[in-house]
Tab-separated table of C-alpha atoms and ligand atoms in Angstrom:
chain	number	residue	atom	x	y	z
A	1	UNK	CA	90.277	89.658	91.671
A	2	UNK	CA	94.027	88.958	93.173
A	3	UNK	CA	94.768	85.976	94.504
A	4	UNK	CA	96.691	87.537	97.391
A	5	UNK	CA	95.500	90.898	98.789
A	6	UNK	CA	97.176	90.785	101.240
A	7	UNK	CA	99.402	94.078	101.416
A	8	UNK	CA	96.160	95.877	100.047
A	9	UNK	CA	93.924	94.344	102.977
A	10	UNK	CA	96.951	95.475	105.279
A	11	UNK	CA	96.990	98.912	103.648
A	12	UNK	CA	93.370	99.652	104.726
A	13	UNK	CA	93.832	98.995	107.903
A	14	UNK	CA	91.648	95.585	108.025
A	15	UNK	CA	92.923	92.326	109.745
A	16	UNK	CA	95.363	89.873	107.548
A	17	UNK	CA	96.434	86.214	108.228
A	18	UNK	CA	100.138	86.841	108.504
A	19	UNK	CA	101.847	90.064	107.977
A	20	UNK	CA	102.775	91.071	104.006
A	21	UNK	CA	105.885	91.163	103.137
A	22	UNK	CA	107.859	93.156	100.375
A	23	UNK	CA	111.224	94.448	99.780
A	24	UNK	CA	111.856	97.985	98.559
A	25	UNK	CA	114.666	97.905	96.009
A	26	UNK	CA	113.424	94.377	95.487
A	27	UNK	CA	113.592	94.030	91.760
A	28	UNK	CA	117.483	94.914	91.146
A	29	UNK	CA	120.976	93.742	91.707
A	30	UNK	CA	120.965	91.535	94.421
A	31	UNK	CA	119.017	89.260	91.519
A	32	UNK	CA	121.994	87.206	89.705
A	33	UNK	CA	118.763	87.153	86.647
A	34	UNK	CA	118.215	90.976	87.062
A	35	UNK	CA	121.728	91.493	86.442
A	36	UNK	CA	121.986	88.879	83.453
A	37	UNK	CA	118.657	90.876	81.709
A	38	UNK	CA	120.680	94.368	82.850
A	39	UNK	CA	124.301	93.173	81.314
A	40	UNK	CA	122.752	92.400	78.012
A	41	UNK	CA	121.828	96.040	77.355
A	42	UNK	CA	123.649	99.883	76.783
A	43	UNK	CA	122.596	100.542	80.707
A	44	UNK	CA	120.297	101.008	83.423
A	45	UNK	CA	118.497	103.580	81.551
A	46	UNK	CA	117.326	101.102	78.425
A	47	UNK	CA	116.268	98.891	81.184
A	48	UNK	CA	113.905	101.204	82.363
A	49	UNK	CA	112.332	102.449	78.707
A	50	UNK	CA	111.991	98.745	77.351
A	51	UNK	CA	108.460	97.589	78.293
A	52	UNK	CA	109.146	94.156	78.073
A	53	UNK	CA	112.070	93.665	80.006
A	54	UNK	CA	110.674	95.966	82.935
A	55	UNK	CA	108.314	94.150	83.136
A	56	UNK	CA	110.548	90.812	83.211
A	57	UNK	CA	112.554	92.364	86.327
A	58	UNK	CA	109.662	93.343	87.604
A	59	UNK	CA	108.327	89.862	88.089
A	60	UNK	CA	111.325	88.000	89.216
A	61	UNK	CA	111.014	88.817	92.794
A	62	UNK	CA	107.806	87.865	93.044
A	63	UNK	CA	109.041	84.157	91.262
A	64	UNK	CA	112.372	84.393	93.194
A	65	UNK	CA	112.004	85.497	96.427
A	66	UNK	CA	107.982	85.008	96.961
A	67	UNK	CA	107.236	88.976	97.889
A	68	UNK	CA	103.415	89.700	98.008
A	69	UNK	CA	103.874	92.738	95.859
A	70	UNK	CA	105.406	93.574	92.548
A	71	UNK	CA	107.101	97.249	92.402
A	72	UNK	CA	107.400	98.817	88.844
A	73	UNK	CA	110.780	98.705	87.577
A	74	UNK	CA	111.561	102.175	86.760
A	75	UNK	CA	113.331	105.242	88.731
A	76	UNK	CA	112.181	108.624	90.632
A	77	UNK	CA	114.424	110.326	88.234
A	78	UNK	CA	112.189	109.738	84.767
A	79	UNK	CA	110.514	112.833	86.508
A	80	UNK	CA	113.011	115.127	85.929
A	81	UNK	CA	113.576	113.609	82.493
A	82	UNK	CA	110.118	114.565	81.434
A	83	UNK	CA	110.459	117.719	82.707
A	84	UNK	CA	113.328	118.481	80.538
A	85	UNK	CA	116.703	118.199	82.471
A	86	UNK	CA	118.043	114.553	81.617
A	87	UNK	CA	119.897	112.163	83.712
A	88	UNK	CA	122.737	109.837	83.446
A	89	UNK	CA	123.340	106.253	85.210
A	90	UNK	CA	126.934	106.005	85.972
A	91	UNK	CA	127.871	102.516	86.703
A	92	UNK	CA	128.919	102.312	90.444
A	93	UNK	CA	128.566	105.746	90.946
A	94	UNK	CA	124.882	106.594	90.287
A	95	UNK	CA	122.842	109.134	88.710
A	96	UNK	CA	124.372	112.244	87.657
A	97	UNK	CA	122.434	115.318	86.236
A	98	UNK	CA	124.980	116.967	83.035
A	99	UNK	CA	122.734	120.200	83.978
A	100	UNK	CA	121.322	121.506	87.249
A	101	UNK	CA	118.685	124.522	88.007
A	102	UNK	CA	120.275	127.571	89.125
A	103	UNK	CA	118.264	130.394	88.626
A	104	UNK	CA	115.019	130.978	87.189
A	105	UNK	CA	116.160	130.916	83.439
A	106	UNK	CA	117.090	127.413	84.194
A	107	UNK	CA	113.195	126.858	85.346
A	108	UNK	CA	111.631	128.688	82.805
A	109	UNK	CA	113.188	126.130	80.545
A	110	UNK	CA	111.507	123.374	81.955
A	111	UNK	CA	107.740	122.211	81.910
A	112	UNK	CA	105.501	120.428	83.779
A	113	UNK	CA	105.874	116.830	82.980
A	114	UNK	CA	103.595	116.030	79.978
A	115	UNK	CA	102.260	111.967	81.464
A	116	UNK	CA	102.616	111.205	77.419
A	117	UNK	CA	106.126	111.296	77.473
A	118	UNK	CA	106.264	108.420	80.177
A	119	UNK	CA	104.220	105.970	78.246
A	120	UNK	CA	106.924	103.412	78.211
A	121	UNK	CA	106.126	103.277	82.143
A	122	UNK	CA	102.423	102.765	81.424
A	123	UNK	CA	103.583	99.999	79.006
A	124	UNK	CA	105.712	98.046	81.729
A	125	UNK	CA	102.602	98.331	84.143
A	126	UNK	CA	99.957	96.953	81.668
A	127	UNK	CA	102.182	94.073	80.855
A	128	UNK	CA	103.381	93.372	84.278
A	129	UNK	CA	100.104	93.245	85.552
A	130	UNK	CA	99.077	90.797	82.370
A	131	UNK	CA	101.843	88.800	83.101
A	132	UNK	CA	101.520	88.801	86.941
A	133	UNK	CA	97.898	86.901	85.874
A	134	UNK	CA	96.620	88.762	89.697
A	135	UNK	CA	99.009	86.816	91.571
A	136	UNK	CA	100.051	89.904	93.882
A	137	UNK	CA	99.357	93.739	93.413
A	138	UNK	CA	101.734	95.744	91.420
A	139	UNK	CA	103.090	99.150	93.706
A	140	UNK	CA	103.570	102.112	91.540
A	141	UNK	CA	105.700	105.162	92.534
A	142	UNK	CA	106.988	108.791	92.346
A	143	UNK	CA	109.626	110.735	94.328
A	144	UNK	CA	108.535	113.601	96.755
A	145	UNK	CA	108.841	116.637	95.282
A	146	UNK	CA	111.624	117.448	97.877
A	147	UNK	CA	113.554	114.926	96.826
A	148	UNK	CA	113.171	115.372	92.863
A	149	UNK	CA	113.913	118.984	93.722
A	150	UNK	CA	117.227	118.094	95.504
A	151	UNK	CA	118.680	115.808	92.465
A	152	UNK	CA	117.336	118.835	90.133
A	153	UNK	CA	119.365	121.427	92.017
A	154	UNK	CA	122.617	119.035	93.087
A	155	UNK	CA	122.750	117.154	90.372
A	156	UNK	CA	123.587	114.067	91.779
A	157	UNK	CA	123.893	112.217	95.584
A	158	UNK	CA	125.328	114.930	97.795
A	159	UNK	CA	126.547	114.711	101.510
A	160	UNK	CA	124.532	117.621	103.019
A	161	UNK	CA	122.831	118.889	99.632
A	162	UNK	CA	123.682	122.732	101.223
A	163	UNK	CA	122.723	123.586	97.613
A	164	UNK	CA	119.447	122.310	97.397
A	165	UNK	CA	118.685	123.803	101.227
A	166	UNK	CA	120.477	126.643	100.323
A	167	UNK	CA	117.785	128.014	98.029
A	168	UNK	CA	114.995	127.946	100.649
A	169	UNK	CA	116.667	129.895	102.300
A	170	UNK	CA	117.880	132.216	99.497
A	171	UNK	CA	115.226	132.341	97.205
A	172	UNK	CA	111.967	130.748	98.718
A	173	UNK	CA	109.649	131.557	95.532
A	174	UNK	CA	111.892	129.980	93.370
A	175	UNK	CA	111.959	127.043	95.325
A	176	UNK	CA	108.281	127.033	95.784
A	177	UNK	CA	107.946	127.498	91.480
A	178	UNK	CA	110.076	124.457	91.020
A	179	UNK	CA	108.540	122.088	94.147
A	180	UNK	CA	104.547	123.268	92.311
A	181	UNK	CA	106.070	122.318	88.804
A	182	UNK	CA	107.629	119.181	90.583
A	183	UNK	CA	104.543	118.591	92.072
A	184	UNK	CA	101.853	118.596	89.139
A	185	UNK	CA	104.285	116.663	86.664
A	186	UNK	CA	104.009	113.614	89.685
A	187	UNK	CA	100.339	114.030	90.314
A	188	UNK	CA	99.979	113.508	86.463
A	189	UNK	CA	102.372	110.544	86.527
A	190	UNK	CA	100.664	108.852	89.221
A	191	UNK	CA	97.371	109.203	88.056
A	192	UNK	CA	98.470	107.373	84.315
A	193	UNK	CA	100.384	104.737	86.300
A	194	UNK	CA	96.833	103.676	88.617
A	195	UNK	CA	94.980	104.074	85.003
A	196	UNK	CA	97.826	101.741	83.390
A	197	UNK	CA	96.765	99.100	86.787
A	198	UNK	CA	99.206	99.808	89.494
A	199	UNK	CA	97.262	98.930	92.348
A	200	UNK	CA	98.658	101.066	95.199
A	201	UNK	CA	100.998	103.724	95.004
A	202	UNK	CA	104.249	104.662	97.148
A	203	UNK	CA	106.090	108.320	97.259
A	204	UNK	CA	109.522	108.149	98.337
A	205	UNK	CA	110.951	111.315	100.016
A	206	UNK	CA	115.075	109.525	100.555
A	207	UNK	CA	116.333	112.693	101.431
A	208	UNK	CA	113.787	113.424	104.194
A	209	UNK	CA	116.249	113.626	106.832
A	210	UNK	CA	118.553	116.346	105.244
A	211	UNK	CA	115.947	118.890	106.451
A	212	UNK	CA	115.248	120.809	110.054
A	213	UNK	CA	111.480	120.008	110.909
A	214	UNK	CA	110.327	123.311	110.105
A	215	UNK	CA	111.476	123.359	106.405
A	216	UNK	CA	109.993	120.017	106.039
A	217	UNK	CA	106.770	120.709	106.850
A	218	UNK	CA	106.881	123.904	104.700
A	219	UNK	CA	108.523	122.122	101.530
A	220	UNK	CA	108.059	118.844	101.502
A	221	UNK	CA	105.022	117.653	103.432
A	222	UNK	CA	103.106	120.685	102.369
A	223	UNK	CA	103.771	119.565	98.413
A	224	UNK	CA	103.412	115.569	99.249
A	225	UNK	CA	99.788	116.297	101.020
A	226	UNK	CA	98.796	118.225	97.976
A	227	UNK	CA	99.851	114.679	95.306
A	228	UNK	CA	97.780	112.376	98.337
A	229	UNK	CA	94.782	114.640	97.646
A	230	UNK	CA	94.748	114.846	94.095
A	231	UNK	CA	95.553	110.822	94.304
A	232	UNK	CA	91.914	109.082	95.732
A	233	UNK	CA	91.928	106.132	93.734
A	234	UNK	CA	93.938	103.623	95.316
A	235	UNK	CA	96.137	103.359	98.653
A	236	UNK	CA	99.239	105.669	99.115
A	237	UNK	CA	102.379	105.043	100.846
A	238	UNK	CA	104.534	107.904	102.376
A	239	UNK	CA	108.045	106.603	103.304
A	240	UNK	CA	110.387	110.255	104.296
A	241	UNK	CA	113.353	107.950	105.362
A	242	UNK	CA	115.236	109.924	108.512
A	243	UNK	CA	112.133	112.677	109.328
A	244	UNK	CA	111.247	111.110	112.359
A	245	UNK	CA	110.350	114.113	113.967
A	246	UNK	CA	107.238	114.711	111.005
A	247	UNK	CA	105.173	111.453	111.716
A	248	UNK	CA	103.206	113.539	114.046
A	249	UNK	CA	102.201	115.859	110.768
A	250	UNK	CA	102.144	112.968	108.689
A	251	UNK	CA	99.014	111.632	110.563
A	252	UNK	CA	97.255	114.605	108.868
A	253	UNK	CA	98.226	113.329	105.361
A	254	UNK	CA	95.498	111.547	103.086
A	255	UNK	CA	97.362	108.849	103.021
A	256	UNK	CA	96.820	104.887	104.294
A	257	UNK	CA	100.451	103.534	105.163
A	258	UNK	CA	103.267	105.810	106.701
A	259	UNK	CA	107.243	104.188	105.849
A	260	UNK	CA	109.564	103.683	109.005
A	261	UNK	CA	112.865	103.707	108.617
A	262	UNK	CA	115.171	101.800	110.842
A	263	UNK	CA	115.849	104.228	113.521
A	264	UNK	CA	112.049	104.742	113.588
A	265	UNK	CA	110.500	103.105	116.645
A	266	UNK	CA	107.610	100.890	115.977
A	267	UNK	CA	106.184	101.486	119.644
A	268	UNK	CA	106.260	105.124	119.597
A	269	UNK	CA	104.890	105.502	115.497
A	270	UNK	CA	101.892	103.051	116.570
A	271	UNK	CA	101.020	106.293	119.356
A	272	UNK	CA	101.639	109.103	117.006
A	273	UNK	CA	99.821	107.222	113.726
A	274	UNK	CA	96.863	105.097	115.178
A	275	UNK	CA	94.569	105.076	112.035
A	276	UNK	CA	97.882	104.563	109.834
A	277	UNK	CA	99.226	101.131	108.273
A	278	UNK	CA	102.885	101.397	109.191
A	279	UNK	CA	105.340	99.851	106.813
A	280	UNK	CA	108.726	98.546	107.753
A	281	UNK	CA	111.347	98.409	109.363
A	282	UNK	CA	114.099	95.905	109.485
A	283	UNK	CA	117.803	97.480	109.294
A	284	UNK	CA	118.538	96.549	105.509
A	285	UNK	CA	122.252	95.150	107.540
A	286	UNK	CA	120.159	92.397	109.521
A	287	UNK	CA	120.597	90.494	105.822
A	288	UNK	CA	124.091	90.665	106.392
A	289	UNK	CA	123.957	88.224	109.856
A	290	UNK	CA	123.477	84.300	110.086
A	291	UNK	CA	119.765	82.984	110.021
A	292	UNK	CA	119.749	82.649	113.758
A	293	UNK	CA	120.325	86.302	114.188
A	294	UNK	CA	117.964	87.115	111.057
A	295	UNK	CA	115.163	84.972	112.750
A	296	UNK	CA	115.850	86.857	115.805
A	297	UNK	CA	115.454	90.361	114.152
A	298	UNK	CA	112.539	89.866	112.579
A	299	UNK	CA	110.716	88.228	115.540
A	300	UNK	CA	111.662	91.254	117.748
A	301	UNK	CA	110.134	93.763	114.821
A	302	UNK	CA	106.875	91.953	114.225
A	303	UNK	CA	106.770	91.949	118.087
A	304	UNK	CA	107.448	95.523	117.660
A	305	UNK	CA	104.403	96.374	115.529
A	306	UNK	CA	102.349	93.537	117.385
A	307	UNK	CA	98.445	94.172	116.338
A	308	UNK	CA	99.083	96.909	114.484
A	309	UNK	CA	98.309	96.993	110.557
A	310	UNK	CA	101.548	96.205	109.723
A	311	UNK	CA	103.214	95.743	105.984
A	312	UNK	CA	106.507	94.207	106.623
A	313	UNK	CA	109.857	95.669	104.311
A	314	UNK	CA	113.289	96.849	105.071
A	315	UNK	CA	113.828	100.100	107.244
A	316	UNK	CA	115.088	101.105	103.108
A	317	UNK	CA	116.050	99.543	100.245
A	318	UNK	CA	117.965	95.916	100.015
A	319	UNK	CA	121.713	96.426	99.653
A	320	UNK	CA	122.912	95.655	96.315
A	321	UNK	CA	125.410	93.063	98.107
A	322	UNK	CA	123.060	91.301	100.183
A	323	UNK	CA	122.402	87.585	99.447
A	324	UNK	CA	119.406	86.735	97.999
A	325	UNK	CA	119.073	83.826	99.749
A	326	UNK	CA	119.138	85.517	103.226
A	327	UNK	CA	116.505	87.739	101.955
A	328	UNK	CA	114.224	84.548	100.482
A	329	UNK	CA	115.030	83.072	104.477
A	330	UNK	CA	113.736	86.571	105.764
A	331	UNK	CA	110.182	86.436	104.012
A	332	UNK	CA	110.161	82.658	105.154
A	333	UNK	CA	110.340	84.053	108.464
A	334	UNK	CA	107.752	86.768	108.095
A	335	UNK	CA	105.351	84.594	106.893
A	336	UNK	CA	106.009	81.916	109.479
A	337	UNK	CA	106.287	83.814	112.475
A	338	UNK	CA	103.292	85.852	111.839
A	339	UNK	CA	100.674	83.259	110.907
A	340	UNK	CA	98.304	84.397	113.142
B	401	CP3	O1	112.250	99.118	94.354
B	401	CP3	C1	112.373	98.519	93.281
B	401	CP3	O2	112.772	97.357	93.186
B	401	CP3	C2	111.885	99.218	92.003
B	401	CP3	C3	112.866	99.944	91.285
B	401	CP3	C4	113.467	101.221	91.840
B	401	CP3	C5	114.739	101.684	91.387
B	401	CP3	N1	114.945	102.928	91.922
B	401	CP3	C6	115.618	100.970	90.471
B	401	CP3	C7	117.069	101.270	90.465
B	401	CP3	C8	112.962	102.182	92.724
B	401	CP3	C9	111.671	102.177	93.546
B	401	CP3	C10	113.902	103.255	92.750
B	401	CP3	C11	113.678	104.492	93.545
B	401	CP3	C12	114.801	105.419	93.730
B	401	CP3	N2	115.741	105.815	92.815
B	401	CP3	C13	115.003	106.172	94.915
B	401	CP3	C14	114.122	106.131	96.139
B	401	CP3	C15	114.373	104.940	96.980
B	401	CP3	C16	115.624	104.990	97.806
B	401	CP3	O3	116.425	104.065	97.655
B	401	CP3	O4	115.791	105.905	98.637
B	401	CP3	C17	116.157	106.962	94.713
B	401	CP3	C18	116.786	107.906	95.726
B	401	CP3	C19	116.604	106.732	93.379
B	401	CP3	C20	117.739	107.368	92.670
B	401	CP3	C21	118.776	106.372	92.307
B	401	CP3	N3	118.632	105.419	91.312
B	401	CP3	C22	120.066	106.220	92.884
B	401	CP3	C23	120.608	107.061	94.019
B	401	CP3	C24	120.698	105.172	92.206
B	401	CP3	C25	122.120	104.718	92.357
B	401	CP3	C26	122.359	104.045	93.620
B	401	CP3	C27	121.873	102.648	93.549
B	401	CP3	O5	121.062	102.248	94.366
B	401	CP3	O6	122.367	101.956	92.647
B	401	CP3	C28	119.772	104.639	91.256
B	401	CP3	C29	119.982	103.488	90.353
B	401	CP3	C30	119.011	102.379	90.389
B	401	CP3	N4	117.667	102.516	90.479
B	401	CP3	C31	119.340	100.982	90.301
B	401	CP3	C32	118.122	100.292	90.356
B	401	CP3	C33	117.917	98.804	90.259
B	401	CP3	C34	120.734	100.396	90.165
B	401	CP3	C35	121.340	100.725	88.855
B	401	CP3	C36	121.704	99.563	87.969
B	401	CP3	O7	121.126	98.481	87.991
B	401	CP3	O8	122.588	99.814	87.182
């Protein structure tokens, strides 16, 4: 049994004490001790495939900052790395892809993810969640397909990823072949991670808002409903960051909490997503003001979300740059100000 259940009670929708808090991005560089466990290795990518220390960075949120929830330390990308098309971590820069898909040969090369080769992720989880002794749940997670699909065809962060939108226009079955492969590799994943003990899971489609409404409902929502199907055994999390327009179709989804991003209103997602748990929503720049103005924020978005089954996080993740001490005084101030 955990000790605090919060964020799980929140995710089904039943009545909490004071609104959960977490950070996405919360177990990273804005941690003077994550980047101390990070600077003693080769890079990011050892980081991620040594058990142990995951597991460390994992924790040291939870320790530091006093989240109620622990997220896996890993990345969306080990996807395509199982997959066959490996990535690099370039300090500063980010990740960078030395070879993208193209055409079909460049597909037929690939498989569907075997969940074996990502055991050092099932490693991480079993001793996080040993080590977290049930203090707080541990959050699990996956890219959208959409999203995998764009850093498999761009190779990298792009300003208006015309390549990876490109091809559903150009060659729809080929994008369909790679979002299915995409698709089954994460249902796979997800299903070893909940095994290993992650006790909720969260799919993160960043590059949501690079779409028109139609072609997100036909390539990404269509392949994220088919993962919160196949996924029954604990509570999922859909954040699309900028598809505002889709949380009408996202009511549809098997899924218990829906993501907001900051220029998602809380008043208007409460209309459109009654039986959901929303999640959210503070702009990740709010860190950046004094604690006047932070206290401020957050009592105007837990206003915002009032009675609702509310998780509170960032609208995204927690700039590298922020100080952690502004974001320790912003779960003070969730968990004071919401005490009901
Ligand atoms: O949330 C957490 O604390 C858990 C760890 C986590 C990381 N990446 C670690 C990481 C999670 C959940 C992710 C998800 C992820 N990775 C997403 C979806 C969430 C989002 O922010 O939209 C995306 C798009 C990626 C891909 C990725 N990984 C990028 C674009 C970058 C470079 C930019 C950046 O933020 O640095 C990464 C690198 C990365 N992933 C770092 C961390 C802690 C920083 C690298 C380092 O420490 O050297």
């Amino acid at each position: 049994m955990l000790k605090n259940d919060l964020i799980l009670r929140a995710a089904r929708g039943e009545s909490t004490e004071r609104t959960p808090v977490w950070l996405m991005r919360q177990a990273g560089r804005i941690l003077p001790e994550y980047r101390a466990v990070r600077n003693s290795l080769s890079g990011f990518k050892e980081l991620v495939e040594t058990p142990e220390l995951a597991a460390e960075v994992t924790i040291q949120p939870v320790d530091i900052l006093g989240v109620d929830a622990a997220i896996i330390f890993s990345d969306i990308l080990v996807i395509p790395e199982a997959m066959g098309l490996t990535y690099e971590m370039v300090e500063k820069k980010g990740p960078h892809f030395p070879k993208t898909v193209e055409s079909i040969k460049d597909i037929e090369a690939l498989k569907v993810a075997h969940p074996e080769d990502l055991s050092y992720v099932y490693d991480a989880i079993k001793i996080t969640k040993n080590e977290l002794n049930n203090s707080v749940p541990l959050i699990g997670f996956a890219g959208a397909p959409w999203t995998i699909f764009s850093y498999m065809i761009e190779g990298g962060g792009s300003k208006t990823f015309s390549k990876a939108r490109r091809l559903l226009y150009s060659d729809t079955a080929l994008a369909d072949q790679l979002l299915d492969m995409i698709t089954e590799s994460t249902i796979g994943y997800l299903k070893r991670q909940i095994e290993a003990g992650a006790d909720m899971v969260q799919i993160f489609d960043s590059w949501a808002g690079v779409l028109p409404a139609t072609h997100y409902s036909r390539f990404s929502l269509k392949y994220i409903s088919k993962i919160c199907d196949a996924i029954t055994e604990v509570p999922i999390t859909v954040f699309a960051k900028g598809a505002w327009w889709a949380l009408e179709e996202m009511n549809d989804l098997d899924c218990r909490t829906i993501g907001l991003d900051w220029n998602m209103d809380p008043n208007s997602a409460k209309k459109i997503l009654p039986n959901k748990t929303l999640q959210g929503n503070l702009d990740p720049c709010a860190l950046y003001g004094s604690n006047e103005a932070i206290k401020e924020e957050t009592k105007k978005m837990l206003s915002n979300f009032g009675n609702h089954p509310h998780i509170a996080n960032l609208g995204h993740g927690v700039y590298p740059d922020t100080d952690p001490e502004k974001v320790k005084y912003f779960i003070e101030c969730i968990k004071e100000l919401s005490t009901h």
